[in-house]
Each structure stands twice: as structure tokens, then as C-alpha cells.
Amino acid sequence: MYAAIVFLPIIGSAIAGLFGRLIGNRASELVTTGLLFASAALSIVAFKDVALDGHKYIIPILPWIHSATFTADWTVRVDSITAVMLVVVTGVSSLVHLYSIGYMAEDPYRPRFFSYLSLFTFAMLMLVTANNFLQLFFGWEGVGLASYLLIGFWYTRPSANAAAIKAFIVNRVGDFGFALGIFGIWAVFGTLDFDAVFTAAPHMVGKSFVFAGHNLDILTTLCLLLFVGAMGKSAQLGLHTWLPDAMEGPTPVSALIHAATMVTAGVFLVCRCSPLFQLSPVALTFVTFIGATTAFFAASVGLFQNDIKRVIAYSTCSQLGYMFAAAGVSAYNAAMFHLFTHAFFKALLFLSAGAVIHSMHHEQDMRKMGGLARAIPFTWAMMLIGNLALTGVGIPYLSVGLAGFYSKDAIINSAFGAHSGIGSYAFTLLILSAGMTSFYSWRQFLMTFHGRYRGQDHNEHHDDHADDHGHHAPKLEEVHESPLVMLVPLGLLALGAAFAGMAFSHFFIGEGAHEFWKASVFVGGAEGALPVWVELAPLTVTIIGFLIAFYYYILHPALPKKLADRKGLLYLFLFNKWYFDELYDFLFVRPAFALGRFL
């Protein structure tokens, strides 16, 4: 059964990829989607068997590399953390496949698209079921390849090609660090097998090696190198620039990358290696710092974006920062819980945005929307649930709320409960990020669905300014709900976004956490009672964020444009994403081109 979960998607990918022209578009869609639903159904059985009933399996598939004392075999390792990831990856991916049947209906290259989607899923499943660092690296590079193929799927667009190359190259930077970390683990421990490395790690505490005349702590160095890989995959500050540009791929790709596959790989890696990270306070401090800073940075950039998908992309970047901040204060279980709940509401938000774009004839600029609630009420309701889950709306003390409420508050409480300088830093930035998350989420929601419809007057005044892809916003009476095949996945994801937190908080972060994780993840988090103001702070800033968005976009809709036209320094700084792209262009891109021309 466990091997089938992993290999069903690659079988579907091979059939659609190699024989797609032979069997046709419809058969390719049905084969890949059907096999993924089978994989998802088996994953639910596995989750019950492993995470809830307490079993653990290590299933050999075939021998791989045997060289002198080095061995690395293909193995499927299934423990609690794997079981959680299997449900997330196959669950979201199967719904994305189903949704894509409607979204990509007019695309002539559907077999190739579905083949890539299934390949992406297979690579991620290889990654999460790995029993050694080399197999994990295979899956790691596999999702990098698949993201390149999918982001650049519409290869006739220069912007899509550029975004695919950017994602690939930025990830190579992180993966170089990850590869060095794997080399280091082999050099230090003589094995790449997880259990052997984690068992031997405590004997390395306090030991150092000499590099370039400096004494460096072995475990800290290894953890930091592994984390550099995680920073690339999970788009943390510094290696984040590829993630917003990944929006150039079709919307289902965005949902898959952002909710279930590529970007969660870094969080999974840190949590899987929690026995190593726990032995290195310096590495944990760095993880917390990067996570909290990324959460704040990405939330601030999301405040003024106008592309409906780009707002959600920066939201992903920010939420990943939350997960790393949790891991950095040793609350790995809270990090995994947020990964789990985030998969539901982020996939829901992306696919809802896709439904809006589909209804708007591929228009993505929120300034050309407004008043769509009347035309597409079901999509409105789905986006509302996604927003409530993302902003973490719930009632503290009663413990009643949507999915994000349970996991996000657990992270914020854990940061406060760390009672350390870096914990306080993280707590402060995460609270500020929660307020900004609320503002940009409700700004997006209100600009899209409420107020007056701005599509037609925008077209009349700017008839020569169709968007980048030559699309015009339609008349309001031309806006209709998406087909059922796109709406059913939204409904299923909405159930997860609403109830996954309530249903599973006991296992992930509650009294049953130690039993649930079975030492596959180090369980930490806030101990004892928290001050009332700490419990109420997330809800308070969430309400404030909503009220500010309501003031600007419903009560005074003319104000935001006036403020934007002033081009104040802070507005330009945030709108231009802290000028990271410009800085990297100056530091790396231009010198590289200059060197190329010279040679």
C-alpha cells in the first residue's frame, strides 16, 4: 500500500507524458487524476494506521548505491510526520488535478500539463518518504525540476520562461548549501541514514573542526547548511525572490507549489531533522530570526500588490516564515500543524482566485474587479472561508475558530513562551505580521467582490492598455461561475479550511501530541498559562487589519488611489518589494552578464 501511494502518480505521469497524443486529452486527464485520487484514498488509510494507531514502517523498495562502506537504498519510510505529509500532498494534489480539468479545458497541451503535475507530486512523495538524505535530495531536486517545467508551461510567454529560470537558479543557490550539508553529514557520521545520524548526533555536541583557520562547531555548521537548502525551497528572506514570479504558471500550479509541494519541503526538512537542530542553539536562533523576519517582510510587501495571485503568493512566503519561527523555538509540532492547516486554506485561496480569473476572462488585476459577489456568489463564499482561515479568526478561551486560528495562535504563543530574546523578537514580528495579513487579505477580498464593478470603465478609458496577455476585463453580465469540476474541489478544501484545525489540534499540539508524533518530531511549545493580552493579541490585530481595509476600500474607495498616486517613500519601498530584485540585478545578474560578454 505504501509503495503504491508513492508510485501511482509517476505511473499516471508516464502514461500521460509518453502516450498522451495516442490516448487523447480526456484519457490523459482521467488517468492522472484517477490514480492521484487512489493515492489520496490510500494516504488517508495510512494516516489512520500510522499517526492515529501508532505503527511505523520502513519498506525497502530496491538497492541503489553500494560503494565501499557507503550504502543508500530506495526505501519508503512511513512515520507520523510522513503520514501528515502524505495526506497533505496527495489530498491537495488530487483536488488540483480535478480542478485543472476545468481550468485547462481550452489548452491544447493538456496531457503534458497533467504529466508534469503528477511528476511534481511523485517527486514530493519521494522526498517525504525518504529514509536517508540522498533519497530526500532526489525528491528535493525532482520538485525543483517539476516546478521549472510547470512555471514555464506557457513557454511562448517570455515572462513565464524568465520566472521558470529564476525559480530554478535561486533554488540552485539553496541546494548548493543543502548538498554541502549532506556531504558534511557523510564525512562526520559515515552514513546518510536518518536513524543512524540522529542516534549518533548527541556524541558530536561541542565538537568542532578547523576551516580556514577558524574553529567551527560541527553540528551548528551542518544544521546551517541544511537550513540554507530549506531557505531556497521555502522561499525565506534572501532566497525568496523566485516565489512571487512563480505566478506566471497556470493557477493550479500556483496552488500545488504554494500549498502542498515545493515550498513545504524546507519546513519538512527542518522538522524531520529536529533531533539535529535541537542540539544546536545557534542554528535554532538563526532559523527563528529568518522565519520571523520573512513573515514580516512578505506581509509588508503583500499590502499594496494589485495582482490577485501575487497577494496570495506573498501570503505564502509570510506563512512559511511562521512555520520556521515555530521550528526555531522548538515547537516543531506547531510548525507541522500550521503546514497541515495552511495546505487547505492556501490551496482554497489560490483555486478561488483561479475561479475569479477564469470568470474574468483571465484578468488578474484587482483594480479592474469589484462587485463580483453578485455574479459569482459560490466563489465569494469559498474565498470568504479561505480568508477567515488565513487570518486565523477564532475565539480564544472558547477555542472555536477556523483552521488557521489553532495553528497560527499556537506558533505565536510558542514564540512568547520561549522566554528568550529571539523568542520576543519573533513574537513581536509575528503579531505585526498577523495585522498586516488581515489587512491585505480583506483588501483583496473587498477589492474583488465588493464596491462597484471597475472592469468596464477601466476598459473604456484604457482601451489600448489590455493587460500583459492581451486580455480585457469582461462586462459584469458576462461574468459567470466556473464549471462544476472547478467548484467541487473548492467546496472540499473549504471543509478542510474550516474544520481541520478543530479536528486535529488535540493530536498535533494538544495533550495527545507526544503520542501522535511518536518521537518522529521533537514536541515543544508554550508551557503553562499565558497572559491574557498574549492570548487576545492575534485576534485584536486581525480585527484592526479588517477595519482599516473596510475603511479604505468600502467607506472611502477613492482614497487608496490618491495615496498611491502620491508615491510616498514607504509606499514605493513596499510596492517595489524592498528593492530586492533591483539589488540582486546590480550585485549578481549584471556582473554575470558582463563576465559572459567579456569571455
Coordinates of C-alpha atoms in Angstrom, one line a residue:
M1 CA 0.0 0.0 0.0
Y2 CA 2.7 2.5 1.0
A3 CA 4.7 1.9 -2.2
A4 CA 1.5 2.4 -4.2
I5 CA 0.9 5.8 -2.6
V6 CA 4.3 7.0 -3.9
F7 CA 4.3 5.2 -7.3
L8 CA 0.8 5.7 -8.6
P9 CA 1.4 9.4 -9.5
I10 CA 4.5 8.5 -11.5
I11 CA 2.6 5.8 -13.4
G12 CA 0.0 8.4 -14.3
S13 CA 2.7 10.9 -15.3
A14 CA 4.4 8.3 -17.6
I15 CA 1.1 7.4 -19.3
A16 CA 0.0 11.0 -19.9
G17 CA 3.6 12.1 -20.9
L18 CA 4.5 9.3 -23.2
F19 CA 1.2 8.2 -24.7
G20 CA -0.8 11.5 -24.3
R21 CA -1.1 12.0 -28.1
L22 CA -2.2 8.4 -28.6
I23 CA -4.9 8.3 -25.9
G24 CA -6.0 11.9 -26.2
N25 CA -6.6 14.8 -23.8
R26 CA -9.6 13.4 -21.9
A27 CA -8.0 10.0 -21.2
S28 CA -4.8 11.7 -20.0
E29 CA -6.8 13.8 -17.6
L30 CA -8.8 10.9 -16.2
V31 CA -5.8 8.5 -15.8
T32 CA -3.6 11.0 -13.9
T33 CA -6.5 12.4 -11.8
G34 CA -7.9 8.9 -11.1
L35 CA -4.5 7.5 -9.9
L36 CA -4.0 10.5 -7.7
F37 CA -7.4 10.1 -6.0
A38 CA -6.4 6.4 -5.4
S39 CA -3.1 7.6 -3.9
A40 CA -5.0 10.1 -1.7
A41 CA -7.5 7.5 -0.5
L42 CA -4.6 5.2 0.5
S43 CA -2.9 8.1 2.3
I44 CA -6.0 8.6 4.5
V45 CA -5.8 4.9 5.4
A46 CA -2.1 5.3 6.1
F47 CA -2.7 8.3 8.3
K48 CA -5.1 6.4 10.5
D49 CA -2.7 3.4 10.6
V50 CA 0.5 5.3 11.3
A51 CA -0.4 8.5 13.0
L52 CA -3.5 7.5 14.9
D53 CA -2.9 3.8 15.6
G54 CA 0.8 4.2 16.3
H55 CA 2.5 2.0 13.7
K56 CA 5.8 2.8 11.8
Y57 CA 7.1 1.2 8.6
I58 CA 10.4 1.1 6.8
I59 CA 9.7 -0.7 3.5
P60 CA 12.7 -1.5 1.2
I61 CA 12.0 -0.8 -2.5
L62 CA 15.3 -1.7 -4.2
P63 CA 19.1 -1.4 -3.6
W64 CA 20.5 1.8 -5.1
I65 CA 24.1 2.8 -4.3
H66 CA 26.6 0.4 -2.7
S67 CA 30.2 1.7 -2.8
A68 CA 32.8 0.6 -0.3
T69 CA 31.3 1.5 3.1
F70 CA 28.6 3.8 1.6
T71 CA 25.1 2.5 1.1
A72 CA 21.9 4.3 0.1
D73 CA 18.8 2.3 -0.9
W74 CA 15.4 3.2 -2.1
T75 CA 13.2 2.9 1.0
V76 CA 9.7 4.1 1.9
R77 CA 9.8 5.4 5.5
V78 CA 6.3 6.0 7.0
D79 CA 6.0 7.5 10.5
S80 CA 3.8 10.3 11.9
I81 CA 5.5 13.2 10.1
T82 CA 5.4 11.3 6.8
A83 CA 1.7 10.3 7.3
V84 CA 0.8 14.0 7.7
M85 CA 2.7 15.0 4.6
L86 CA 1.2 12.1 2.6
V87 CA -2.4 13.4 3.4
V88 CA -1.4 17.0 2.6
V89 CA 0.4 16.2 -0.7
T90 CA -1.9 13.7 -2.2
G91 CA -5.1 15.4 -0.9
V92 CA -4.3 18.8 -2.3
S93 CA -2.7 17.4 -5.5
S94 CA -5.7 15.2 -6.4
L95 CA -8.1 18.2 -6.0
V96 CA -5.7 20.4 -8.1
H97 CA -5.8 17.7 -10.8
L98 CA -9.6 17.7 -10.7
Y99 CA -9.8 21.5 -10.8
S100 CA -7.3 21.6 -13.7
I101 CA -9.7 19.5 -15.9
G102 CA -11.9 22.6 -15.9
Y103 CA -9.3 25.3 -15.7
M104 CA -7.1 24.0 -18.6
A105 CA -10.0 22.9 -20.7
E106 CA -9.0 25.1 -23.6
D107 CA -5.3 24.3 -23.5
P108 CA -4.1 22.0 -26.4
Y109 CA -1.2 20.6 -24.4
R110 CA -3.2 19.1 -21.5
P111 CA -1.6 15.7 -21.5
R112 CA 1.8 17.3 -20.9
F113 CA 0.4 19.6 -18.2
F114 CA -1.1 16.6 -16.3
S115 CA 2.0 14.6 -16.7
Y116 CA 4.1 17.4 -15.1
L117 CA 1.5 17.8 -12.3
S118 CA 1.8 14.1 -11.5
L119 CA 5.6 14.1 -11.8
F120 CA 5.6 17.0 -9.3
T121 CA 3.5 15.0 -6.9
F122 CA 5.7 11.9 -7.2
A123 CA 8.9 13.9 -6.5
M124 CA 7.3 15.4 -3.4
L125 CA 6.2 11.9 -2.2
M126 CA 9.7 10.6 -2.8
L127 CA 11.0 13.5 -0.6
V128 CA 8.7 12.9 2.3
T129 CA 9.0 9.1 2.4
A130 CA 12.9 9.2 2.2
N131 CA 14.8 7.2 4.8
N132 CA 18.1 8.8 4.1
F133 CA 19.4 12.2 3.0
L134 CA 20.3 11.1 -0.5
Q135 CA 16.8 9.9 -1.4
L136 CA 15.5 13.1 0.1
F137 CA 17.8 15.0 -2.1
F138 CA 16.5 13.1 -5.2
G139 CA 12.9 14.2 -4.3
W140 CA 14.2 17.7 -3.5
E141 CA 15.7 18.1 -6.9
G142 CA 12.7 16.4 -8.5
V143 CA 10.3 19.1 -7.2
G144 CA 12.8 21.7 -8.4
L145 CA 12.7 20.3 -11.9
A146 CA 8.9 19.9 -12.0
S147 CA 8.5 23.5 -10.7
Y148 CA 10.7 24.7 -13.6
L149 CA 8.5 22.7 -16.1
L150 CA 5.2 23.9 -14.7
I151 CA 6.1 27.6 -14.0
G152 CA 7.3 27.8 -17.6
F153 CA 4.5 25.7 -19.0
W154 CA 3.2 28.5 -21.2
Y155 CA 6.6 28.7 -22.9
T156 CA 5.6 31.2 -25.6
R157 CA 5.4 33.9 -22.9
P158 CA 8.8 35.5 -22.2
S159 CA 7.7 36.3 -18.6
A160 CA 6.9 32.6 -17.9
N161 CA 10.3 31.5 -19.2
A162 CA 12.1 34.1 -17.1
A163 CA 10.1 33.1 -14.0
A164 CA 10.9 29.4 -14.5
I165 CA 14.6 30.1 -14.9
K166 CA 14.6 32.4 -11.9
A167 CA 13.0 29.7 -9.7
F168 CA 15.5 27.1 -10.9
I169 CA 18.6 29.3 -10.4
V170 CA 17.6 30.7 -7.0
N171 CA 16.9 27.1 -5.8
R172 CA 20.3 26.0 -7.1
V173 CA 21.9 28.5 -4.6
G174 CA 20.0 27.0 -1.7
D175 CA 20.6 23.4 -2.9
F176 CA 24.3 24.0 -3.1
G177 CA 24.2 24.6 0.7
F178 CA 22.0 21.6 1.2
A179 CA 24.4 19.4 -0.8
L180 CA 27.3 20.6 1.3
G181 CA 25.3 19.7 4.4
I182 CA 24.8 16.2 3.1
F183 CA 28.5 15.8 2.3
G184 CA 29.3 17.1 5.8
I185 CA 26.9 14.6 7.4
W186 CA 28.5 11.7 5.5
A187 CA 32.0 13.0 6.4
V188 CA 31.1 13.3 10.1
F189 CA 28.8 10.3 10.7
G190 CA 29.8 7.9 7.9
T191 CA 26.2 7.3 6.9
L192 CA 23.2 9.2 5.4
D193 CA 20.6 7.0 7.1
F194 CA 18.3 9.2 9.3
D195 CA 18.1 6.9 12.3
A196 CA 21.8 6.3 12.4
V197 CA 22.6 10.0 12.1
F198 CA 20.1 11.1 14.7
T199 CA 21.3 8.4 17.2
A200 CA 25.0 9.4 16.8
A201 CA 24.3 13.2 16.8
P202 CA 24.4 13.7 20.7
H203 CA 28.0 12.4 20.7
M204 CA 29.0 15.3 18.4
V205 CA 27.8 18.1 20.8
G206 CA 30.6 20.6 21.5
K207 CA 33.0 19.1 18.9
S208 CA 34.5 21.4 16.3
F209 CA 36.5 21.3 13.1
V210 CA 39.0 23.8 11.6
F211 CA 38.0 25.6 8.5
A212 CA 40.1 28.5 7.0
G213 CA 41.9 28.9 10.3
H214 CA 38.7 29.0 12.4
N215 CA 37.3 26.5 14.9
L216 CA 33.6 25.8 13.9
D217 CA 31.1 23.8 15.8
I218 CA 30.3 20.7 13.7
L219 CA 26.5 20.4 14.5
T220 CA 25.9 24.1 14.0
T221 CA 27.6 24.1 10.7
L222 CA 25.7 21.1 9.4
C223 CA 22.3 22.5 10.6
L224 CA 23.0 25.9 9.0
L225 CA 24.0 24.2 5.7
L226 CA 20.8 22.1 5.7
F227 CA 18.8 25.2 6.5
V228 CA 20.3 27.1 3.5
G229 CA 18.6 24.4 1.4
A230 CA 15.4 24.9 3.3
M231 CA 15.6 28.7 2.7
G232 CA 15.8 28.2 -1.0
K233 CA 12.9 25.7 -1.3
S234 CA 10.7 27.5 1.2
A235 CA 11.5 31.0 -0.1
Q236 CA 12.8 32.5 3.0
L237 CA 14.3 36.1 3.1
G238 CA 17.2 36.3 0.7
L239 CA 16.2 33.4 -1.4
H240 CA 12.6 34.3 -1.7
T241 CA 12.7 36.2 -5.0
W242 CA 11.5 33.3 -7.1
L243 CA 8.2 32.7 -5.3
P244 CA 6.1 35.6 -6.4
D245 CA 7.3 35.2 -10.0
A246 CA 6.2 31.6 -9.9
M247 CA 2.7 33.1 -10.5
E248 CA 3.5 33.0 -14.2
G249 CA 2.5 29.3 -14.3
P250 CA -1.2 28.3 -14.7
T251 CA -3.2 28.9 -11.4
P252 CA -3.4 25.2 -10.5
V253 CA 0.4 25.1 -10.5
S254 CA 0.5 28.0 -8.0
A255 CA -1.9 26.2 -5.7
L256 CA 0.2 23.0 -5.9
I257 CA 3.6 24.7 -5.4
H258 CA 2.3 27.0 -2.6
A259 CA 0.0 24.7 -0.6
A260 CA 1.3 21.2 -0.8
T261 CA 4.6 20.5 -2.6
M262 CA 7.7 22.6 -3.1
V263 CA 7.6 25.3 -0.5
T264 CA 6.7 23.0 2.3
A265 CA 9.7 20.8 1.7
G266 CA 12.0 23.2 3.6
V267 CA 9.8 23.1 6.7
F268 CA 9.5 19.3 6.4
L269 CA 13.3 19.1 6.3
V270 CA 13.8 21.1 9.4
C271 CA 11.2 19.2 11.3
R272 CA 12.5 15.8 10.1
C273 CA 15.9 16.9 11.3
S274 CA 14.6 18.2 14.7
P275 CA 17.0 15.8 16.6
L276 CA 19.9 17.6 14.9
F277 CA 18.6 21.1 15.3
Q278 CA 17.7 20.6 19.0
L279 CA 21.4 20.1 19.7
S280 CA 22.4 23.4 18.1
P281 CA 21.0 26.5 19.9
V282 CA 22.9 28.8 17.4
A283 CA 21.2 27.2 14.4
L284 CA 17.8 27.4 16.1
T285 CA 18.3 31.1 16.8
F286 CA 19.1 31.7 13.2
V287 CA 16.1 29.7 12.0
T288 CA 13.8 31.8 14.3
F289 CA 15.3 35.0 13.1
I290 CA 15.0 34.2 9.4
G291 CA 11.4 32.8 9.9
A292 CA 10.1 35.8 11.8
T293 CA 11.8 38.4 9.6
T294 CA 10.4 36.6 6.4
A295 CA 6.9 36.6 7.9
F296 CA 7.1 40.4 8.5
F297 CA 8.8 41.2 5.2
A298 CA 6.4 39.2 3.0
A299 CA 3.3 40.5 4.8
S300 CA 4.5 44.1 4.3
V301 CA 5.1 43.6 0.6
G302 CA 1.6 42.0 0.2
L303 CA 0.0 45.2 1.5
F304 CA 0.0 47.0 -1.9
Q305 CA 0.1 44.3 -4.6
N306 CA -2.6 44.6 -7.2
D307 CA -2.4 41.1 -8.9
I308 CA -4.8 38.8 -7.1
K309 CA -2.4 35.8 -7.3
R310 CA 0.6 37.8 -6.2
V311 CA -1.1 38.9 -3.0
I312 CA -1.6 35.2 -2.1
A313 CA 2.0 34.4 -3.2
Y314 CA 3.4 36.9 -0.6
S315 CA 1.0 35.5 1.9
T316 CA 2.5 32.0 1.4
C317 CA 6.0 33.4 1.9
S318 CA 4.8 35.0 5.1
Q319 CA 3.1 31.9 6.4
L320 CA 6.2 29.8 5.8
G321 CA 8.1 32.3 7.9
Y322 CA 5.6 31.5 10.7
M323 CA 6.4 27.8 10.4
F324 CA 10.2 28.4 10.6
A325 CA 9.8 30.7 13.5
A326 CA 7.9 27.9 15.3
A327 CA 10.6 25.3 14.5
G328 CA 13.2 27.8 15.7
V329 CA 11.6 27.9 19.2
S330 CA 11.5 24.1 19.2
A331 CA 7.7 24.0 18.5
Y332 CA 8.2 21.6 15.5
N333 CA 4.7 20.1 16.2
A334 CA 3.2 23.6 15.9
A335 CA 5.2 24.2 12.6
M336 CA 3.8 20.9 11.2
F337 CA 0.3 21.8 12.3
H338 CA 0.4 25.1 10.5
L339 CA 1.8 23.4 7.4
F340 CA -1.2 21.0 7.6
T341 CA -3.9 23.6 8.0
H342 CA -2.1 26.1 5.6
A343 CA -2.3 23.5 2.9
F344 CA -6.1 23.6 3.0
F345 CA -6.7 27.3 3.1
K346 CA -3.9 28.3 0.8
A347 CA -5.0 25.8 -1.9
L348 CA -8.6 27.1 -1.4
L349 CA -7.4 30.7 -1.8
F350 CA -5.4 30.0 -4.9
L351 CA -8.1 27.9 -6.6
S352 CA -10.7 30.5 -5.7
A353 CA -8.5 33.2 -7.2
G354 CA -8.2 30.9 -10.3
A355 CA -12.0 30.7 -10.4
V356 CA -12.2 34.5 -10.3
I357 CA -9.6 34.8 -13.1
H358 CA -11.4 32.2 -15.1
S359 CA -14.7 34.1 -14.7
M360 CA -13.0 37.4 -15.6
H361 CA -11.6 36.1 -18.9
H362 CA -8.1 35.8 -17.4
E363 CA -8.0 39.3 -15.9
Q364 CA -5.8 39.3 -12.7
D365 CA -5.7 43.0 -11.8
M366 CA -7.9 43.6 -8.8
R367 CA -8.3 47.3 -9.8
K368 CA -10.4 46.1 -12.7
M369 CA -12.7 44.0 -10.5
G370 CA -15.2 44.9 -7.7
G371 CA -18.8 43.9 -7.1
L372 CA -18.3 40.3 -8.2
A373 CA -20.1 38.8 -5.2
R374 CA -23.4 39.1 -7.1
A375 CA -22.1 37.4 -10.3
I376 CA -20.1 34.6 -8.6
P377 CA -21.6 34.0 -5.1
F378 CA -20.2 30.5 -4.6
T379 CA -16.7 31.7 -5.3
W380 CA -17.3 34.6 -3.0
A381 CA -18.3 32.2 -0.2
M382 CA -15.2 30.0 -0.8
M383 CA -12.9 33.0 -0.8
L384 CA -14.5 34.2 2.4
I385 CA -13.9 30.9 4.2
G386 CA -10.3 30.9 2.9
N387 CA -9.7 34.4 4.2
L388 CA -11.2 33.7 7.6
A389 CA -8.9 30.7 7.9
L390 CA -5.8 32.5 6.7
T391 CA -6.4 35.5 9.1
G392 CA -6.9 33.0 11.9
V393 CA -10.4 34.1 13.0
G394 CA -11.5 32.4 16.2
I395 CA -12.4 33.0 19.8
P396 CA -9.6 32.5 22.3
Y397 CA -10.5 30.7 25.6
L398 CA -13.5 29.0 23.8
S399 CA -11.1 27.5 21.3
V400 CA -13.6 27.9 18.5
G401 CA -12.3 29.1 15.1
L402 CA -11.2 28.2 11.6
A403 CA -8.1 26.1 10.8
G404 CA -5.6 29.0 10.8
F405 CA -6.7 30.2 14.3
Y406 CA -5.5 27.0 16.0
S407 CA -2.1 26.7 14.3
K408 CA -1.2 30.3 14.0
D409 CA -2.0 31.1 17.6
A410 CA 0.0 28.1 18.7
I411 CA 3.0 29.5 16.9
I412 CA 2.6 33.0 18.3
N413 CA 2.1 31.5 21.8
S414 CA 5.2 29.3 21.4
A415 CA 7.3 32.3 20.4
F416 CA 6.2 34.2 23.5
G417 CA 6.6 31.1 25.7
A418 CA 10.2 30.7 24.6
H419 CA 11.1 33.5 27.1
S420 CA 14.2 34.4 25.2
G421 CA 15.4 37.4 23.3
I422 CA 14.9 35.8 19.9
G423 CA 11.5 34.5 21.1
S424 CA 10.4 38.0 22.0
Y425 CA 11.7 39.3 18.6
A426 CA 9.7 36.6 16.8
F427 CA 6.6 37.2 18.9
T428 CA 6.6 40.9 18.1
L429 CA 7.1 40.5 14.3
L430 CA 4.5 37.7 14.1
I431 CA 1.9 39.8 15.8
L432 CA 2.6 42.7 13.4
S433 CA 2.5 40.2 10.5
A434 CA -0.9 39.0 11.7
G435 CA -2.3 42.5 11.5
M436 CA -0.8 43.1 8.0
T437 CA -2.1 39.7 6.9
S438 CA -5.6 40.7 7.9
F439 CA -5.3 44.0 6.0
Y440 CA -4.0 42.6 2.7
S441 CA -6.4 39.6 2.8
W442 CA -9.5 41.7 3.4
R443 CA -8.2 44.4 1.0
Q444 CA -8.0 41.7 -1.7
F445 CA -11.5 40.3 -0.8
L446 CA -13.2 43.7 -0.8
M447 CA -11.5 45.0 -4.0
T448 CA -12.5 41.8 -5.8
F449 CA -16.0 41.1 -4.6
H450 CA -17.5 44.4 -3.2
G451 CA -17.9 48.0 -4.1
R452 CA -18.7 48.9 -7.7
Y453 CA -17.6 46.9 -10.7
R454 CA -14.5 48.7 -12.3
G455 CA -13.8 46.4 -15.2
Q456 CA -15.7 48.2 -18.0
D457 CA -14.9 51.8 -17.1
H458 CA -11.2 50.7 -17.0
N459 CA -11.5 49.2 -20.5
E460 CA -13.2 52.3 -21.9
H461 CA -10.6 54.7 -20.6
H462 CA -7.6 52.4 -21.4
D463 CA -8.7 50.6 -24.4
D464 CA -5.2 50.5 -25.7
H465 CA -4.0 49.1 -22.4
A466 CA -5.1 45.5 -22.4
D467 CA -3.2 43.6 -19.7
D468 CA 0.2 41.8 -20.4
H469 CA -1.6 38.9 -22.1
G470 CA -3.9 40.9 -24.2
H471 CA -7.0 40.3 -22.1
H472 CA -9.8 42.7 -21.4
A473 CA -12.0 42.7 -18.3
P474 CA -15.5 41.5 -19.4
K475 CA -18.8 43.3 -18.8
L476 CA -20.3 42.3 -15.4
E477 CA -23.2 40.5 -17.0
E478 CA -20.6 38.3 -18.8
V479 CA -19.1 37.1 -15.5
H480 CA -20.3 33.6 -14.6
E481 CA -19.4 30.9 -12.1
S482 CA -16.8 28.4 -13.2
P483 CA -17.8 24.9 -14.2
L484 CA -18.7 22.3 -11.5
V485 CA -15.4 20.4 -12.0
M486 CA -13.7 23.5 -10.6
L487 CA -16.2 24.3 -7.9
V488 CA -16.3 20.8 -6.2
P489 CA -12.6 21.0 -5.2
L490 CA -13.2 24.4 -3.7
G491 CA -16.0 23.0 -1.5
L492 CA -13.9 20.1 -0.3
L493 CA -10.9 22.4 0.5
A494 CA -13.3 24.8 2.3
L495 CA -14.3 21.9 4.7
G496 CA -10.6 21.4 5.5
A497 CA -10.0 25.2 5.9
A498 CA -13.0 25.4 8.3
F499 CA -12.6 22.3 10.4
A500 CA -9.1 20.8 10.1
G501 CA -7.8 22.9 13.0
M502 CA -10.6 21.9 15.3
A503 CA -10.5 18.2 14.4
F504 CA -6.7 17.7 14.7
S505 CA -5.4 20.3 17.2
H506 CA -5.6 17.6 20.0
F507 CA -3.2 15.4 18.1
F508 CA -0.8 18.0 16.7
I509 CA -0.4 20.4 19.6
G510 CA -2.7 19.2 22.4
E511 CA -2.5 16.6 25.1
G512 CA -2.2 13.8 22.6
A513 CA 0.8 15.4 20.8
H514 CA 3.5 13.1 22.3
E515 CA 1.6 10.0 21.5
F516 CA 0.7 11.3 17.9
W517 CA 4.3 12.3 16.9
K518 CA 6.0 9.2 18.5
A519 CA 9.3 10.9 18.5
S520 CA 9.3 11.4 14.7
V521 CA 9.3 15.2 15.6
F522 CA 10.5 16.9 18.8
V523 CA 7.4 18.2 20.6
G524 CA 7.8 21.7 22.1
G525 CA 5.7 24.8 22.6
A526 CA 4.4 27.2 25.2
E527 CA 4.2 25.6 28.7
G528 CA 1.8 26.8 31.3
A529 CA -0.7 29.7 31.3
L530 CA -0.1 32.7 29.1
P531 CA -1.0 36.3 30.0
V532 CA -4.5 37.4 28.8
W533 CA -3.1 40.0 26.5
V534 CA -0.9 37.4 24.7
E535 CA -4.0 35.2 24.1
L536 CA -6.0 38.2 22.8
A537 CA -3.3 39.9 20.7
P538 CA -3.7 37.9 17.5
L539 CA -7.5 38.4 17.4
T540 CA -7.1 42.1 18.2
V541 CA -4.7 42.9 15.4
T542 CA -6.8 40.8 13.0
I543 CA -9.8 42.9 13.7
I544 CA -7.8 46.2 13.3
G545 CA -6.5 45.0 9.9
F546 CA -10.0 44.3 8.8
L547 CA -11.3 47.6 9.9
I548 CA -8.6 49.5 8.1
A549 CA -9.3 47.6 4.9
F550 CA -13.0 48.3 5.3
Y551 CA -12.4 52.0 5.9
Y552 CA -10.3 52.4 2.7
Y553 CA -12.0 50.0 0.3
I554 CA -15.6 50.3 1.2
L555 CA -16.2 53.5 3.0
H556 CA -13.7 55.7 1.1
P557 CA -12.8 53.7 -2.1
A558 CA -11.3 56.8 -3.8
L559 CA -8.7 57.3 -1.0
P560 CA -6.3 54.4 -1.9
K561 CA -5.7 55.6 -5.4
K562 CA -5.0 59.2 -4.2
L563 CA -2.5 57.8 -1.6
A564 CA -0.8 55.6 -4.2
D565 CA -0.5 58.5 -6.7
R566 CA 1.4 60.5 -4.1
K567 CA 4.2 57.9 -4.4
G568 CA 5.4 58.3 -0.8
L569 CA 8.7 56.7 0.2
L570 CA 7.2 53.9 2.3
Y571 CA 4.6 53.1 -0.4
L572 CA 7.3 52.8 -3.1
F573 CA 9.6 50.8 -0.8
L574 CA 6.9 48.2 -0.1
F575 CA 5.4 48.3 -3.6
N576 CA 8.8 47.6 -5.1
K577 CA 9.3 44.6 -2.7
W578 CA 12.1 46.3 -0.6
Y579 CA 14.1 46.6 -3.9
F580 CA 15.5 43.0 -3.6
D581 CA 15.2 42.3 -7.3
E582 CA 17.0 45.5 -8.2
L583 CA 19.7 44.8 -5.6
Y584 CA 20.3 41.3 -6.9
D585 CA 20.3 42.5 -10.5
F586 CA 23.0 45.0 -9.6
L587 CA 25.1 42.6 -7.5
F588 CA 24.8 39.3 -9.4
V589 CA 23.0 39.5 -12.7
R590 CA 24.8 42.4 -14.4
P591 CA 28.3 41.2 -13.3
A592 CA 27.5 37.7 -14.6
F593 CA 26.3 39.1 -18.0
A594 CA 29.4 41.3 -18.1
L595 CA 31.7 38.4 -17.4
G596 CA 29.9 36.4 -20.1
R597 CA 30.3 39.1 -22.7
F598 CA 34.0 39.5 -21.8
L599 CA 34.7 35.8 -22.2

